[in-house]
Short mmCIF file of C-alpha atoms (C1' of nucleotides) in Angstrom, two decimals:
data_model
loop_
_atom_site.label_atom_id
_atom_site.label_comp_id
_atom_site.label_asym_id
_atom_site.label_seq_id
_atom_site.Cartn_x
_atom_site.Cartn_y
_atom_site.Cartn_z
CA MET A 12 -4.53 21.62 -15.76
CA ARG A 13 -2.13 24.54 -16.02
CA ALA A 14 -5.15 26.83 -15.60
CA ILE A 15 -5.42 25.69 -12.01
CA PRO A 16 -3.92 28.50 -9.96
CA PRO A 17 -1.69 27.81 -6.96
CA GLY A 18 -3.59 27.08 -3.80
CA ARG A 19 -6.52 25.70 -5.80
CA VAL A 20 -7.33 22.12 -6.68
CA ALA A 21 -9.39 20.37 -9.35
CA GLY A 22 -10.75 16.90 -10.00
CA TYR A 23 -9.75 14.51 -12.75
CA GLY A 24 -13.21 14.67 -14.26
CA GLU A 25 -13.09 18.46 -14.41
CA VAL A 26 -9.78 18.43 -16.21
CA ALA A 27 -11.19 15.91 -18.67
CA ARG A 28 -14.19 18.16 -19.35
CA ARG A 29 -11.84 21.10 -19.90
CA ALA A 30 -10.12 18.96 -22.51
CA GLY A 31 -13.46 18.30 -24.18
CA LEU A 32 -13.54 14.69 -23.05
CA PRO A 33 -16.36 14.23 -20.55
CA GLY A 34 -16.28 10.90 -18.77
CA ARG A 35 -12.59 10.39 -19.51
CA ALA A 36 -11.39 11.13 -15.99
CA ARG A 37 -9.42 7.90 -15.91
CA MET A 38 -7.73 8.88 -19.12
CA VAL A 39 -6.26 11.93 -17.38
CA ALA A 40 -4.92 9.65 -14.69
CA ARG A 41 -3.44 7.41 -17.34
CA LEU A 42 -1.76 10.42 -18.90
CA LEU A 43 -0.18 11.58 -15.66
CA SER A 44 0.93 8.06 -14.91
CA GLY A 45 2.74 7.76 -18.23
CA ASN A 46 3.68 11.37 -18.86
CA GLY A 47 6.69 12.91 -17.18
CA ASP A 48 4.39 15.38 -15.37
CA ARG A 49 7.47 17.32 -14.30
CA ASP A 50 6.24 20.50 -16.01
CA LEU A 51 2.64 20.13 -14.87
CA PRO A 52 0.94 21.14 -11.61
CA TRP A 53 -0.20 17.55 -11.19
CA HIS A 54 -0.24 17.96 -7.43
CA ARG A 55 -3.31 20.22 -7.78
CA VAL A 56 -5.33 17.39 -9.27
CA LEU A 57 -7.33 15.39 -6.76
CA ARG A 58 -10.12 12.89 -6.71
CA SER A 59 -13.66 14.19 -6.86
CA ASP A 60 -14.05 13.78 -3.11
CA GLY A 61 -10.93 15.84 -2.45
CA ARG A 62 -8.88 12.78 -1.57
CA ILE A 63 -5.36 12.26 -2.85
CA ALA A 64 -5.25 9.60 -5.55
CA PHE A 65 -2.21 7.85 -4.07
CA PRO A 66 -2.23 5.45 -1.14
CA PRO A 67 -1.21 7.11 2.15
CA ASP A 68 1.90 4.96 2.42
CA SER A 69 3.14 5.84 -1.05
CA PRO A 70 5.99 8.33 -1.51
CA GLU A 71 3.96 10.08 -4.20
CA PHE A 72 1.30 10.74 -1.64
CA ALA A 73 3.80 12.48 0.60
CA GLU A 74 5.11 14.53 -2.29
CA GLN A 75 1.69 15.67 -3.44
CA SER A 76 0.61 16.43 0.08
CA GLN A 77 3.77 18.40 0.72
CA ARG A 78 3.47 20.36 -2.51
CA LEU A 79 -0.14 21.23 -1.73
CA ARG A 80 0.72 22.37 1.75
CA ALA A 81 3.50 24.50 0.26
CA GLU A 82 0.78 26.37 -1.66
CA GLY A 83 -1.29 26.93 1.43
CA VAL A 84 -3.73 24.10 0.81
CA ARG A 85 -5.01 22.46 3.94
CA VAL A 86 -4.37 18.71 3.75
CA GLU A 87 -5.60 16.45 6.53
CA ASN A 88 -5.32 12.68 6.52
CA GLY A 89 -4.74 12.64 2.77
CA ARG A 90 -7.76 14.85 2.19
CA VAL A 91 -8.06 18.46 1.13
CA ARG A 92 -10.24 20.72 3.21
CA GLY A 93 -11.99 23.87 2.09
CA GLN A 94 -12.31 23.10 -1.62
CA ALA A 95 -12.96 19.54 -2.59
CA ALA A 96 -12.89 19.79 -6.38
CA ALA A 97 -15.77 22.07 -7.40
CA ALA A 98 -18.18 21.08 -10.15
CA THR A 99 -16.46 23.25 -12.73
CA LEU A 100 -13.00 24.63 -13.14
CA ASP A 101 -14.57 27.98 -14.02
CA GLU A 102 -15.88 28.17 -10.53
CA GLN A 103 -12.42 27.42 -9.23
CA VAL A 104 -10.49 29.72 -11.52
CA TRP A 105 -12.97 32.52 -12.09
CA GLY A 106 -15.02 32.09 -8.98
CA PHE A 107 -18.44 32.37 -10.57
CA GLY A 108 -18.87 29.38 -12.87
CA GLY A 109 -18.27 30.96 -16.24
"C1'" DA B 4 -13.34 -12.20 -28.15
"C1'" DG B 5 -13.09 -12.23 -23.07
"C1'" DT B 6 -11.05 -10.86 -18.60
"C1'" DG B 7 -8.49 -7.87 -15.53
"C1'" DT B 8 -6.41 -3.45 -14.20
"C1'" DG B 9 -6.01 1.67 -13.08
"C1'" DA B 10 -3.15 8.81 -10.08
"C1'" DC B 11 -11.66 7.97 -11.57
"C1'" DA B 12 -16.95 9.62 -10.98
"C1'" DA B 13 -21.74 9.56 -9.68
"C1'" DT B 14 -24.96 7.64 -6.73
"C1'" DA B 15 -26.82 5.12 -2.65
"C1'" DA B 16 -26.55 3.94 2.29
"C1'" DC C 6 -20.59 14.34 6.73
"C1'" DT C 7 -18.17 9.54 5.37
"C1'" DT C 8 -17.86 4.88 3.42
"C1'" DA C 9 -19.44 1.34 0.02
"C1'" DT C 10 -21.42 0.04 -4.86
"C1'" DT C 11 -21.93 0.51 -9.55
"C1'" DG C 12 -20.65 2.53 -14.01
"C1'" DC C 13 -17.16 4.26 -17.02
"C1'" DC C 14 -13.20 4.49 -20.52
"C1'" DA C 15 -8.82 2.95 -22.51
"C1'" DC C 16 -5.28 -0.51 -22.50
"C1'" DA C 17 -2.71 -5.05 -21.74
"C1'" DC C 18 -2.87 -10.03 -21.46
#
DNA sequence: AGTGTGACAATAA
DNA sequence: CTTATTGCCACAC
């Protein structure tokens, strides 16, 4: 998750794969929910469809959206435009899929 | 042992 | 392109 550079976003499933746990996307969510996530770029983690995982009326939603916008990420109606969680983090970080 | 829940994903319409 | 179903894993009751 820390490998995600500012201005980029990744999906829960991708992060799980990076951790060597394919199919454990929900586990990542569980972690962030319980963990103090204060030292993690949790705001760069989105759903696979580029949607923010929080409900639009939730304060967390506003925070994540704001943080993303602060990094230059285009957020519209709770959705990220331009890069909706690529298939692999390599493609996001390195730009050429490994 | 069975049922329900959650910061999800892949597929079908 | 977006919304709706189905499948998934780990945990709590």
